[in-house]
Every structure is written in structure tokens, then in C-alpha cells.
């Protein structure tokens, strides 16, 4: 259990947060737990800490996918406040940054429209009363991000849900490639697939397009893959906001025109457990789907 905790927290000793103590404890726990001895788990043979880490992260990926977009955006999510001299009301910048660490990222592209929608909903949500909106717009989050970390390939993808997030992401990670977050779209029951062109046709913003909803984060200035929120995502966030980040007049106007959906939440329970279903309306991230209409 202790070994799994270290392997998970350090992405199998590859994260920028990995310490010498982590490496020493992994060696010690591998010896004490006789981890090099082959063990049968769920029909698979696991031998050594590397195989243990691979199996653990695959199980974690399957668990994440089963949670749905609502829980993914709110599971491993941290909130930050940064003092600001550039916001019109003089209040601090308010940021939420969620992250998932998985072995397979393709499954997330199928629900990327839902993830982007949930990030926008998260911005206005009452943190003390989940599911309720904050009535005062000044209390809403200024930014909401989700990073999908590919453990196998040591890479990260940042989901960008609005124009403000896009401008800040470009300031934090200059030169990083932008592309559509979605290759195909499916609903929460796995039906009604769409390609990215169909999805893009329902995306009316003139200043923020579908092809800007995902950023490949690449390597940091030291040449290391960006995979750590603590060491590689939040420091550039703080640097940019402390340096006086702001939107120009045209960008600020465009940002105010971006819509956020109304949503109805239901819970579907079965033999595998309960899952939260979210039904969105009046949202420009979700494509029209005639075959899904009642």
C-alpha cells in the first residue's frame, strides 16, 4: 500500500516532484514487500514495481472514465487565489485547476465536449454547496483548467474552456501547440458520435474556436515533460497573474458573450454502482443531435 502511494504520487518516480527519499523508500518497500516475486492479480501476473505501477495506472484510468465529466473536473481539483492589480474590481484572481493522470488519453477526447462544459459550470458553482450557482458574478472563478496527464508517454494536454483561459494559457506556455480537444463526440450513454467538424459547426465564438480548446504542454525550460501541477503548471500560472495579466477591451467584450449552460442532474444506479448524469441545455459546446432528440 505504501509503495503504491509513492508510485502514484510520483508517476512511477518520473514526476518533477520525485525526491531522493521517494526513490530510497521504493527500493526499501520493494524488498520488504517481496514485490519482485510474481503475483497473480485479476488473472494477470505482476512482477516488480514497474509492472505494479502500470497495472495500477491502468486501473486508475478505467476508474476515471467511469466517473463521468462532472466528477473528473471536480475530483483532483485545487483552487487558488492570486492578488491582482489589473482586475477592474480589484479582487484576487480565482483559479481552479483539475488534473487526471491516466495511461490512455483517447477515451477523454470522446467526452471532451462534456469536460469543457463542466469546466464552465465549475466557474460559477458554489464551492460550499455543489450544484448551486453563486448569485454574485464577482464571486465566480476567473479561470478553470483541466490537465490530462499521459503517464505512459510523459506528456500533458490542457483543456481550455474559454477565451480568458486561452489567453492565460498562451501567456503561461508560449509556443505550445493548440488543437481541437475533440476527435469525436459521444453522449453520456456512449451513443451519437460526431467528428470534430460537426462539433465545430456548433461553435459560434469569433474570438475563440474549437481548434483552440486543447494545448499540448510539451517540455519545460529544463527540457523535462510537463506533468506536475505543483512544479510545472502552477508556478507559471502565478508568474503570469503576478506580472499583470489582463484582457484587452475586445477580448473582454468577447469573453462576456460566451454562454454557460443550464444543467439538470440525475443519478443512474446499477450493478456497477451509481453514476451522475448531467443534462445540458443552451450550451455552445454540445452539438445538435437530431437522433437523440425526444
PDB file of C-alpha atoms in Angstrom:
ATOM      1  CA  UNK A   1       0.000   0.000   0.000  1.00  0.00           C
ATOM      2  CA  UNK A   2       2.775   2.458   0.894  1.00  0.00           C
ATOM      3  CA  UNK A   3       4.672   1.574  -2.285  1.00  0.00           C
ATOM      4  CA  UNK A   4       1.558   2.143  -4.409  1.00  0.00           C
ATOM      5  CA  UNK A   5       1.086   5.519  -2.758  1.00  0.00           C
ATOM      6  CA  UNK A   6       4.604   6.656  -3.678  1.00  0.00           C
ATOM      7  CA  UNK A   7       4.369   5.280  -7.228  1.00  0.00           C
ATOM      8  CA  UNK A   8       1.046   7.067  -7.732  1.00  0.00           C
ATOM      9  CA  UNK A   9       2.161  10.387  -6.259  1.00  0.00           C
ATOM     10  CA  UNK A  10       5.399  10.473  -8.271  1.00  0.00           C
ATOM     11  CA  UNK A  11       4.058   8.935 -11.518  1.00  0.00           C
ATOM     12  CA  UNK A  12       6.338   5.935 -11.044  1.00  0.00           C
ATOM     13  CA  UNK A  13       9.248   8.166  -9.978  1.00  0.00           C
ATOM     14  CA  UNK A  14       9.085  10.270 -13.189  1.00  0.00           C
ATOM     15  CA  UNK A  15       7.414  13.422 -11.854  1.00  0.00           C
ATOM     16  CA  UNK A  16       9.321  16.633 -11.123  1.00  0.00           C
ATOM     17  CA  UNK A  17       8.157  16.262  -7.518  1.00  0.00           C
ATOM     18  CA  UNK A  18      10.101  12.994  -7.051  1.00  0.00           C
ATOM     19  CA  UNK A  19      12.693  13.174  -4.260  1.00  0.00           C
ATOM     20  CA  UNK A  20      15.681  11.041  -3.292  1.00  0.00           C
ATOM     21  CA  UNK A  21      13.683   9.858  -0.294  1.00  0.00           C
ATOM     22  CA  UNK A  22      10.926   8.620  -2.649  1.00  0.00           C
ATOM     23  CA  UNK A  23      13.452   6.543  -4.609  1.00  0.00           C
ATOM     24  CA  UNK A  24      15.065   5.111  -1.479  1.00  0.00           C
ATOM     25  CA  UNK A  25      11.696   4.204   0.042  1.00  0.00           C
ATOM     26  CA  UNK A  26      10.606   2.484  -3.178  1.00  0.00           C
ATOM     27  CA  UNK A  27      13.703   0.284  -3.091  1.00  0.00           C
ATOM     28  CA  UNK A  28      13.161  -0.493   0.611  1.00  0.00           C
ATOM     29  CA  UNK A  29       9.444  -1.224   0.232  1.00  0.00           C
ATOM     30  CA  UNK A  30      10.071  -3.380  -2.857  1.00  0.00           C
ATOM     31  CA  UNK A  31      12.457  -5.526  -0.809  1.00  0.00           C
ATOM     32  CA  UNK A  32      10.295  -5.641   2.326  1.00  0.00           C
ATOM     33  CA  UNK A  33       7.161  -6.440   0.332  1.00  0.00           C
ATOM     34  CA  UNK A  34       8.919  -9.016  -1.861  1.00  0.00           C
ATOM     35  CA  UNK A  35       7.445  -7.158  -4.850  1.00  0.00           C
ATOM     36  CA  UNK A  36       9.883  -8.811  -7.284  1.00  0.00           C
ATOM     37  CA  UNK A  37       8.129 -12.145  -6.651  1.00  0.00           C
ATOM     38  CA  UNK A  38       5.439 -12.817  -9.341  1.00  0.00           C
ATOM     39  CA  UNK A  39       1.898 -12.340  -8.040  1.00  0.00           C
ATOM     40  CA  UNK A  40      -1.396 -13.195  -9.741  1.00  0.00           C
ATOM     41  CA  UNK A  41      -3.841 -10.260  -9.674  1.00  0.00           C
ATOM     42  CA  UNK A  42      -7.085 -10.454 -11.592  1.00  0.00           C
ATOM     43  CA  UNK A  43      -5.700 -13.035 -13.995  1.00  0.00           C
ATOM     44  CA  UNK A  44      -2.531 -11.013 -14.678  1.00  0.00           C
ATOM     45  CA  UNK A  45       0.954 -11.695 -13.415  1.00  0.00           C
ATOM     46  CA  UNK A  46       2.628  -8.703 -11.770  1.00  0.00           C
ATOM     47  CA  UNK A  47       6.335  -8.699 -11.030  1.00  0.00           C
ATOM     48  CA  UNK A  48       8.333  -5.722  -9.795  1.00  0.00           C
ATOM     49  CA  UNK A  49       7.387  -2.098  -9.065  1.00  0.00           C
ATOM     50  CA  UNK A  50       7.264  -1.052 -12.735  1.00  0.00           C
ATOM     51  CA  UNK A  51       4.636  -3.633 -13.629  1.00  0.00           C
ATOM     52  CA  UNK A  52       2.786  -2.789 -10.437  1.00  0.00           C
ATOM     53  CA  UNK A  53       2.722   0.886 -11.444  1.00  0.00           C
ATOM     54  CA  UNK A  54       1.487   0.088 -14.965  1.00  0.00           C
ATOM     55  CA  UNK A  55      -1.382  -2.068 -13.692  1.00  0.00           C
ATOM     56  CA  UNK A  56      -2.273   0.468 -11.039  1.00  0.00           C
ATOM     57  CA  UNK A  57      -2.442   3.361 -13.516  1.00  0.00           C
ATOM     58  CA  UNK A  58      -4.499   1.309 -15.978  1.00  0.00           C
ATOM     59  CA  UNK A  59      -6.986   0.586 -13.212  1.00  0.00           C
ATOM     60  CA  UNK A  60      -6.970   4.274 -12.287  1.00  0.00           C
ATOM     61  CA  UNK A  61      -7.704   5.224 -15.914  1.00  0.00           C
ATOM     62  CA  UNK A  62     -10.692   2.880 -16.081  1.00  0.00           C
ATOM     63  CA  UNK A  63     -11.941   4.291 -12.792  1.00  0.00           C
ATOM     64  CA  UNK A  64     -11.633   7.882 -14.026  1.00  0.00           C
ATOM     65  CA  UNK A  65     -13.513   7.138 -17.246  1.00  0.00           C
ATOM     66  CA  UNK A  66     -16.334   5.576 -15.272  1.00  0.00           C
ATOM     67  CA  UNK A  67     -16.743   8.667 -13.115  1.00  0.00           C
ATOM     68  CA  UNK A  68     -18.062  10.901 -15.898  1.00  0.00           C
ATOM     69  CA  UNK A  69     -17.174  14.506 -16.755  1.00  0.00           C
ATOM     70  CA  UNK A  70     -18.742  16.053 -13.652  1.00  0.00           C
ATOM     71  CA  UNK A  71     -16.597  14.062 -11.203  1.00  0.00           C
ATOM     72  CA  UNK A  72     -13.454  14.215 -13.363  1.00  0.00           C
ATOM     73  CA  UNK A  73     -13.452  18.021 -13.257  1.00  0.00           C
ATOM     74  CA  UNK A  74     -14.034  18.118  -9.515  1.00  0.00           C
ATOM     75  CA  UNK A  75     -12.045  15.124  -8.258  1.00  0.00           C
ATOM     76  CA  UNK A  76      -8.374  16.100  -8.065  1.00  0.00           C
ATOM     77  CA  UNK A  77      -9.065  19.832  -8.288  1.00  0.00           C
ATOM     78  CA  UNK A  78      -7.366  22.628  -6.373  1.00  0.00           C
ATOM     79  CA  UNK A  79      -8.407  26.268  -6.019  1.00  0.00           C
ATOM     80  CA  UNK A  80      -6.022  29.220  -5.935  1.00  0.00           C
ATOM     81  CA  UNK A  81      -6.305  32.957  -5.288  1.00  0.00           C
ATOM     82  CA  UNK A  82      -3.748  35.432  -6.629  1.00  0.00           C
ATOM     83  CA  UNK A  83      -3.774  39.113  -5.723  1.00  0.00           C
ATOM     84  CA  UNK A  84      -4.392  41.314  -8.742  1.00  0.00           C
ATOM     85  CA  UNK A  85      -3.848  44.935  -9.687  1.00  0.00           C
ATOM     86  CA  UNK A  86      -5.365  44.509 -13.162  1.00  0.00           C
ATOM     87  CA  UNK A  87      -8.885  43.222 -12.455  1.00  0.00           C
ATOM     88  CA  UNK A  88     -11.463  46.041 -12.742  1.00  0.00           C
ATOM     89  CA  UNK A  89     -12.930  45.299  -9.300  1.00  0.00           C
ATOM     90  CA  UNK A  90      -9.507  44.905  -7.653  1.00  0.00           C
ATOM     91  CA  UNK A  91     -10.347  41.440  -6.297  1.00  0.00           C
ATOM     92  CA  UNK A  92      -7.906  38.493  -6.466  1.00  0.00           C
ATOM     93  CA  UNK A  93      -7.821  36.204  -9.475  1.00  0.00           C
ATOM     94  CA  UNK A  94      -9.686  32.981  -8.648  1.00  0.00           C
ATOM     95  CA  UNK A  95      -8.491  29.813 -10.373  1.00  0.00           C
ATOM     96  CA  UNK A  96      -9.463  26.125 -10.287  1.00  0.00           C
ATOM     97  CA  UNK A  97      -7.040  23.562 -11.728  1.00  0.00           C
ATOM     98  CA  UNK A  98      -8.044  19.896 -12.016  1.00  0.00           C
ATOM     99  CA  UNK A  99      -5.827  17.086 -13.231  1.00  0.00           C
ATOM    100  CA  UNK A 100      -6.158  13.423 -14.175  1.00  0.00           C
ATOM    101  CA  UNK A 101      -3.222  11.048 -14.597  1.00  0.00           C
ATOM    102  CA  UNK A 102      -4.013   8.200 -16.993  1.00  0.00           C
ATOM    103  CA  UNK A 103      -2.499   5.599 -19.318  1.00  0.00           C
ATOM    104  CA  UNK A 104      -4.942   6.186 -22.187  1.00  0.00           C
ATOM    105  CA  UNK A 105      -5.998   9.697 -23.236  1.00  0.00           C
ATOM    106  CA  UNK A 106      -8.105   8.831 -26.286  1.00  0.00           C
ATOM    107  CA  UNK A 107     -11.144   7.970 -24.195  1.00  0.00           C
ATOM    108  CA  UNK A 108     -11.174  11.515 -22.843  1.00  0.00           C
ATOM    109  CA  UNK A 109     -11.412  13.055 -26.316  1.00  0.00           C
ATOM    110  CA  UNK A 110     -14.790  11.338 -26.695  1.00  0.00           C
ATOM    111  CA  UNK A 111     -16.181  13.273 -23.724  1.00  0.00           C
ATOM    112  CA  UNK A 112     -14.113  16.441 -24.183  1.00  0.00           C
ATOM    113  CA  UNK A 113     -17.239  18.476 -25.003  1.00  0.00           C
ATOM    114  CA  UNK A 114     -18.684  17.448 -21.632  1.00  0.00           C
ATOM    115  CA  UNK A 115     -15.402  18.185 -19.837  1.00  0.00           C
ATOM    116  CA  UNK A 116     -15.224  21.677 -21.355  1.00  0.00           C
ATOM    117  CA  UNK A 117     -18.847  22.295 -20.435  1.00  0.00           C
ATOM    118  CA  UNK A 118     -18.272  21.147 -16.854  1.00  0.00           C
ATOM    119  CA  UNK A 119     -15.277  23.491 -16.537  1.00  0.00           C
ATOM    120  CA  UNK A 120     -17.540  26.398 -17.483  1.00  0.00           C
ATOM    121  CA  UNK A 121     -20.171  25.255 -14.991  1.00  0.00           C
ATOM    122  CA  UNK A 122     -17.497  24.904 -12.322  1.00  0.00           C
ATOM    123  CA  UNK A 123     -16.594  28.580 -12.697  1.00  0.00           C
ATOM    124  CA  UNK A 124     -19.958  29.737 -11.358  1.00  0.00           C
ATOM    125  CA  UNK A 125     -20.549  26.900  -8.870  1.00  0.00           C
ATOM    126  CA  UNK A 126     -20.729  27.457  -5.132  1.00  0.00           C
ATOM    127  CA  UNK A 127     -17.721  25.559  -3.679  1.00  0.00           C
ATOM    128  CA  UNK A 128     -19.545  25.124  -0.369  1.00  0.00           C
ATOM    129  CA  UNK A 129     -22.776  23.856  -1.944  1.00  0.00           C
ATOM    130  CA  UNK A 130     -22.044  21.721  -5.001  1.00  0.00           C
ATOM    131  CA  UNK A 131     -24.698  22.016  -7.684  1.00  0.00           C
ATOM    132  CA  UNK A 132     -25.734  25.534  -6.649  1.00  0.00           C
ATOM    133  CA  UNK A 133     -24.604  28.644  -8.514  1.00  0.00           C
ATOM    134  CA  UNK A 134     -23.094  31.674  -6.824  1.00  0.00           C
ATOM    135  CA  UNK A 135     -25.542  34.569  -7.371  1.00  0.00           C
ATOM    136  CA  UNK A 136     -22.839  37.251  -7.464  1.00  0.00           C
ATOM    137  CA  UNK A 137     -20.809  37.100 -10.686  1.00  0.00           C
ATOM    138  CA  UNK A 138     -17.886  38.692  -8.874  1.00  0.00           C
ATOM    139  CA  UNK A 139     -17.578  35.520  -6.782  1.00  0.00           C
ATOM    140  CA  UNK A 140     -17.269  33.265  -9.822  1.00  0.00           C
ATOM    141  CA  UNK A 141     -13.953  31.693 -10.774  1.00  0.00           C
ATOM    142  CA  UNK A 142     -11.944  33.650 -13.323  1.00  0.00           C
ATOM    143  CA  UNK A 143     -10.287  30.549 -14.788  1.00  0.00           C
ATOM    144  CA  UNK A 144     -10.910  26.801 -14.777  1.00  0.00           C
ATOM    145  CA  UNK A 145      -8.414  24.348 -16.273  1.00  0.00           C
ATOM    146  CA  UNK A 146      -8.108  20.574 -16.595  1.00  0.00           C
ATOM    147  CA  UNK A 147      -4.855  18.814 -17.462  1.00  0.00           C
ATOM    148  CA  UNK A 148      -4.912  15.259 -18.783  1.00  0.00           C
ATOM    149  CA  UNK A 149      -1.526  13.722 -17.998  1.00  0.00           C
ATOM    150  CA  UNK A 150      -0.436  10.767 -20.145  1.00  0.00           C
ATOM    151  CA  UNK A 151       1.702   8.675 -17.797  1.00  0.00           C
ATOM    152  CA  UNK A 152       2.914   6.259 -20.485  1.00  0.00           C
ATOM    153  CA  UNK A 153       4.210   8.935 -22.877  1.00  0.00           C
ATOM    154  CA  UNK A 154       5.107  11.525 -20.204  1.00  0.00           C
ATOM    155  CA  UNK A 155       3.030  14.282 -21.787  1.00  0.00           C
ATOM    156  CA  UNK A 156       0.149  16.546 -20.817  1.00  0.00           C
ATOM    157  CA  UNK A 157      -2.823  18.117 -22.548  1.00  0.00           C
ATOM    158  CA  UNK A 158      -4.501  21.252 -21.169  1.00  0.00           C
ATOM    159  CA  UNK A 159      -8.230  21.676 -21.812  1.00  0.00           C
ATOM    160  CA  UNK A 160      -9.224  25.298 -22.467  1.00  0.00           C
ATOM    161  CA  UNK A 161     -12.883  26.156 -21.879  1.00  0.00           C
ATOM    162  CA  UNK A 162     -12.984  29.865 -22.790  1.00  0.00           C
ATOM    163  CA  UNK A 163     -11.237  32.926 -24.170  1.00  0.00           C
ATOM    164  CA  UNK A 164      -9.799  34.011 -20.803  1.00  0.00           C
ATOM    165  CA  UNK A 165      -8.311  30.555 -20.296  1.00  0.00           C
ATOM    166  CA  UNK A 166      -6.880  30.627 -23.823  1.00  0.00           C
ATOM    167  CA  UNK A 167      -5.117  33.961 -23.331  1.00  0.00           C
ATOM    168  CA  UNK A 168      -3.707  32.923 -19.967  1.00  0.00           C
ATOM    169  CA  UNK A 169      -2.572  29.520 -21.299  1.00  0.00           C
ATOM    170  CA  UNK A 170      -0.731  31.222 -24.169  1.00  0.00           C
ATOM    171  CA  UNK A 171       0.989  33.505 -21.668  1.00  0.00           C
ATOM    172  CA  UNK A 172       1.905  30.599 -19.364  1.00  0.00           C
ATOM    173  CA  UNK A 173       3.110  28.230 -22.068  1.00  0.00           C
ATOM    174  CA  UNK A 174       4.189  30.306 -25.098  1.00  0.00           C
ATOM    175  CA  UNK A 175       4.750  28.362 -28.287  1.00  0.00           C
ATOM    176  CA  UNK A 176       2.797  25.290 -27.217  1.00  0.00           C
ATOM    177  CA  UNK A 177       0.611  23.756 -29.918  1.00  0.00           C
ATOM    178  CA  UNK A 178      -3.143  24.349 -29.934  1.00  0.00           C
ATOM    179  CA  UNK A 179      -5.660  21.927 -31.416  1.00  0.00           C
ATOM    180  CA  UNK A 180      -9.223  20.724 -31.011  1.00  0.00           C
ATOM    181  CA  UNK A 181      -9.886  18.811 -27.805  1.00  0.00           C
ATOM    182  CA  UNK A 182     -12.360  16.601 -29.667  1.00  0.00           C
ATOM    183  CA  UNK A 183     -11.840  13.973 -32.359  1.00  0.00           C
ATOM    184  CA  UNK A 184     -15.333  12.559 -31.971  1.00  0.00           C
ATOM    185  CA  UNK A 185     -18.239  13.276 -29.664  1.00  0.00           C
ATOM    186  CA  UNK A 186     -20.462  10.845 -27.818  1.00  0.00           C
ATOM    187  CA  UNK A 187     -23.136  11.377 -25.209  1.00  0.00           C
ATOM    188  CA  UNK A 188     -23.063  10.026 -21.673  1.00  0.00           C
ATOM    189  CA  UNK A 189     -24.520   6.701 -22.829  1.00  0.00           C
ATOM    190  CA  UNK A 190     -21.830   6.235 -25.464  1.00  0.00           C
ATOM    191  CA  UNK A 191     -24.144   6.972 -28.438  1.00  0.00           C
ATOM    192  CA  UNK A 192     -24.478   9.667 -31.106  1.00  0.00           C
ATOM    193  CA  UNK A 193     -20.896  10.033 -32.366  1.00  0.00           C
ATOM    194  CA  UNK A 194     -19.755  13.172 -34.234  1.00  0.00           C
ATOM    195  CA  UNK A 195     -16.490  14.131 -35.828  1.00  0.00           C
ATOM    196  CA  UNK A 196     -14.698  17.347 -34.911  1.00  0.00           C
ATOM    197  CA  UNK A 197     -16.016  19.204 -37.983  1.00  0.00           C
ATOM    198  CA  UNK A 198     -19.631  18.593 -36.961  1.00  0.00           C
ATOM    199  CA  UNK A 199     -18.844  19.698 -33.445  1.00  0.00           C
ATOM    200  CA  UNK A 200     -17.030  22.802 -34.711  1.00  0.00           C
ATOM    201  CA  UNK A 201     -20.052  23.873 -36.751  1.00  0.00           C
ATOM    202  CA  UNK A 202     -21.935  24.430 -33.465  1.00  0.00           C
ATOM    203  CA  UNK A 203     -19.203  26.641 -32.006  1.00  0.00           C
ATOM    204  CA  UNK A 204     -20.099  30.280 -32.789  1.00  0.00           C
ATOM    205  CA  UNK A 205     -17.421  32.302 -30.987  1.00  0.00           C
ATOM    206  CA  UNK A 206     -15.468  34.637 -33.286  1.00  0.00           C
ATOM    207  CA  UNK A 207     -12.519  35.039 -30.927  1.00  0.00           C
ATOM    208  CA  UNK A 208     -12.212  31.515 -29.528  1.00  0.00           C
ATOM    209  CA  UNK A 209     -12.546  28.458 -31.771  1.00  0.00           C
ATOM    210  CA  UNK A 210     -12.766  24.686 -31.407  1.00  0.00           C
ATOM    211  CA  UNK A 211      -9.192  24.378 -32.653  1.00  0.00           C
ATOM    212  CA  UNK A 212      -8.051  26.282 -29.556  1.00  0.00           C
ATOM    213  CA  UNK A 213      -9.700  24.106 -26.909  1.00  0.00           C
ATOM    214  CA  UNK A 214      -6.639  21.936 -26.232  1.00  0.00           C
ATOM    215  CA  UNK A 215      -2.957  22.732 -25.710  1.00  0.00           C
ATOM    216  CA  UNK A 216      -0.113  20.214 -25.825  1.00  0.00           C
ATOM    217  CA  UNK A 217       2.155  21.336 -22.998  1.00  0.00           C
ATOM    218  CA  UNK A 218       5.439  19.791 -24.181  1.00  0.00           C
ATOM    219  CA  UNK A 219       8.580  20.254 -22.074  1.00  0.00           C
ATOM    220  CA  UNK A 220       9.520  22.923 -19.552  1.00  0.00           C
ATOM    221  CA  UNK A 221      12.571  25.217 -19.794  1.00  0.00           C
ATOM    222  CA  UNK A 222      14.729  22.439 -18.337  1.00  0.00           C
ATOM    223  CA  UNK A 223      13.695  20.025 -21.070  1.00  0.00           C
ATOM    224  CA  UNK A 224      11.542  17.903 -18.757  1.00  0.00           C
ATOM    225  CA  UNK A 225       7.995  16.870 -19.757  1.00  0.00           C
ATOM    226  CA  UNK A 226       5.354  18.995 -18.060  1.00  0.00           C
ATOM    227  CA  UNK A 227       3.411  16.519 -15.905  1.00  0.00           C
ATOM    228  CA  UNK A 228       3.381  18.085 -12.407  1.00  0.00           C
ATOM    229  CA  UNK A 229       0.730  20.567 -11.358  1.00  0.00           C
ATOM    230  CA  UNK A 230       2.713  21.619  -8.291  1.00  0.00           C
ATOM    231  CA  UNK A 231       6.075  22.118 -10.009  1.00  0.00           C
ATOM    232  CA  UNK A 232       5.268  22.844 -13.667  1.00  0.00           C
ATOM    233  CA  UNK A 233       1.683  24.137 -14.012  1.00  0.00           C
ATOM    234  CA  UNK A 234       1.042  26.397 -11.033  1.00  0.00           C
ATOM    235  CA  UNK A 235       4.392  28.318 -10.956  1.00  0.00           C
ATOM    236  CA  UNK A 236       3.892  29.780 -14.485  1.00  0.00           C
ATOM    237  CA  UNK A 237       0.266  30.498 -13.577  1.00  0.00           C
ATOM    238  CA  UNK A 238       1.363  32.527 -10.562  1.00  0.00           C
ATOM    239  CA  UNK A 239       4.102  34.267 -12.550  1.00  0.00           C
ATOM    240  CA  UNK A 240       1.681  35.402 -15.278  1.00  0.00           C
ATOM    241  CA  UNK A 241      -1.015  36.625 -12.904  1.00  0.00           C
ATOM    242  CA  UNK A 242       1.512  38.415 -10.693  1.00  0.00           C
ATOM    243  CA  UNK A 243       3.010  40.066 -13.791  1.00  0.00           C
ATOM    244  CA  UNK A 244      -0.263  41.875 -14.512  1.00  0.00           C
ATOM    245  CA  UNK A 245      -2.219  39.580 -16.838  1.00  0.00           C
ATOM    246  CA  UNK A 246      -5.298  41.215 -18.372  1.00  0.00           C
ATOM    247  CA  UNK A 247      -7.591  41.044 -21.403  1.00  0.00           C
ATOM    248  CA  UNK A 248      -7.764  43.920 -23.838  1.00  0.00           C
ATOM    249  CA  UNK A 249     -11.116  45.638 -24.429  1.00  0.00           C
ATOM    250  CA  UNK A 250     -12.078  43.493 -27.431  1.00  0.00           C
ATOM    251  CA  UNK A 251     -11.157  40.256 -25.674  1.00  0.00           C
ATOM    252  CA  UNK A 252     -13.048  41.254 -22.544  1.00  0.00           C
ATOM    253  CA  UNK A 253     -16.133  42.004 -24.632  1.00  0.00           C
ATOM    254  CA  UNK A 254     -15.880  38.656 -26.441  1.00  0.00           C
ATOM    255  CA  UNK A 255     -15.451  36.820 -23.147  1.00  0.00           C
ATOM    256  CA  UNK A 256     -18.688  38.271 -21.797  1.00  0.00           C
ATOM    257  CA  UNK A 257     -20.604  36.848 -24.784  1.00  0.00           C
ATOM    258  CA  UNK A 258     -19.607  33.248 -24.043  1.00  0.00           C
ATOM    259  CA  UNK A 259     -22.575  31.248 -22.807  1.00  0.00           C
ATOM    260  CA  UNK A 260     -22.711  28.770 -19.952  1.00  0.00           C
ATOM    261  CA  UNK A 261     -25.461  26.133 -19.955  1.00  0.00           C
ATOM    262  CA  UNK A 262     -28.221  25.396 -17.556  1.00  0.00           C
ATOM    263  CA  UNK A 263     -27.945  21.827 -16.312  1.00  0.00           C
ATOM    264  CA  UNK A 264     -30.137  19.176 -14.743  1.00  0.00           C
ATOM    265  CA  UNK A 265     -28.510  16.434 -12.674  1.00  0.00           C
ATOM    266  CA  UNK A 266     -29.815  12.896 -12.297  1.00  0.00           C
ATOM    267  CA  UNK A 267     -28.276   9.752 -10.823  1.00  0.00           C
ATOM    268  CA  UNK A 268     -28.387   6.367 -12.542  1.00  0.00           C
ATOM    269  CA  UNK A 269     -27.589   3.366 -10.373  1.00  0.00           C
ATOM    270  CA  UNK A 270     -26.923  -0.218 -11.400  1.00  0.00           C
ATOM    271  CA  UNK A 271     -24.905  -3.282 -10.523  1.00  0.00           C
ATOM    272  CA  UNK A 272     -21.669  -1.369 -11.148  1.00  0.00           C
ATOM    273  CA  UNK A 273     -22.705   1.454  -8.834  1.00  0.00           C
ATOM    274  CA  UNK A 274     -24.160   4.927  -9.317  1.00  0.00           C
ATOM    275  CA  UNK A 275     -23.188   7.479 -11.949  1.00  0.00           C
ATOM    276  CA  UNK A 276     -24.023  11.155 -12.201  1.00  0.00           C
ATOM    277  CA  UNK A 277     -25.733  12.160 -15.457  1.00  0.00           C
ATOM    278  CA  UNK A 278     -25.771  15.810 -16.466  1.00  0.00           C
ATOM    279  CA  UNK A 279     -28.282  17.128 -18.999  1.00  0.00           C
ATOM    280  CA  UNK A 280     -27.109  20.398 -20.560  1.00  0.00           C
ATOM    281  CA  UNK A 281     -29.198  22.999 -22.358  1.00  0.00           C
ATOM    282  CA  UNK A 282     -28.370  26.182 -24.279  1.00  0.00           C
ATOM    283  CA  UNK A 283     -24.683  25.412 -24.481  1.00  0.00           C
ATOM    284  CA  UNK A 284     -22.449  26.015 -27.471  1.00  0.00           C
ATOM    285  CA  UNK A 285     -20.032  23.179 -26.684  1.00  0.00           C
ATOM    286  CA  UNK A 286     -22.556  20.392 -27.298  1.00  0.00           C
ATOM    287  CA  UNK A 287     -23.541  19.667 -30.942  1.00  0.00           C
ATOM    288  CA  UNK A 288     -27.105  19.332 -32.152  1.00  0.00           C
ATOM    289  CA  UNK A 289     -28.027  15.665 -32.344  1.00  0.00           C
ATOM    290  CA  UNK A 290     -31.345  15.006 -34.122  1.00  0.00           C
ATOM    291  CA  UNK A 291     -31.307  11.256 -33.490  1.00  0.00           C
ATOM    292  CA  UNK A 292     -31.000  11.907 -29.727  1.00  0.00           C
ATOM    293  CA  UNK A 293     -33.974  14.298 -29.592  1.00  0.00           C
ATOM    294  CA  UNK A 294     -37.079  13.061 -27.785  1.00  0.00           C
TER     295      UNK A 294
END
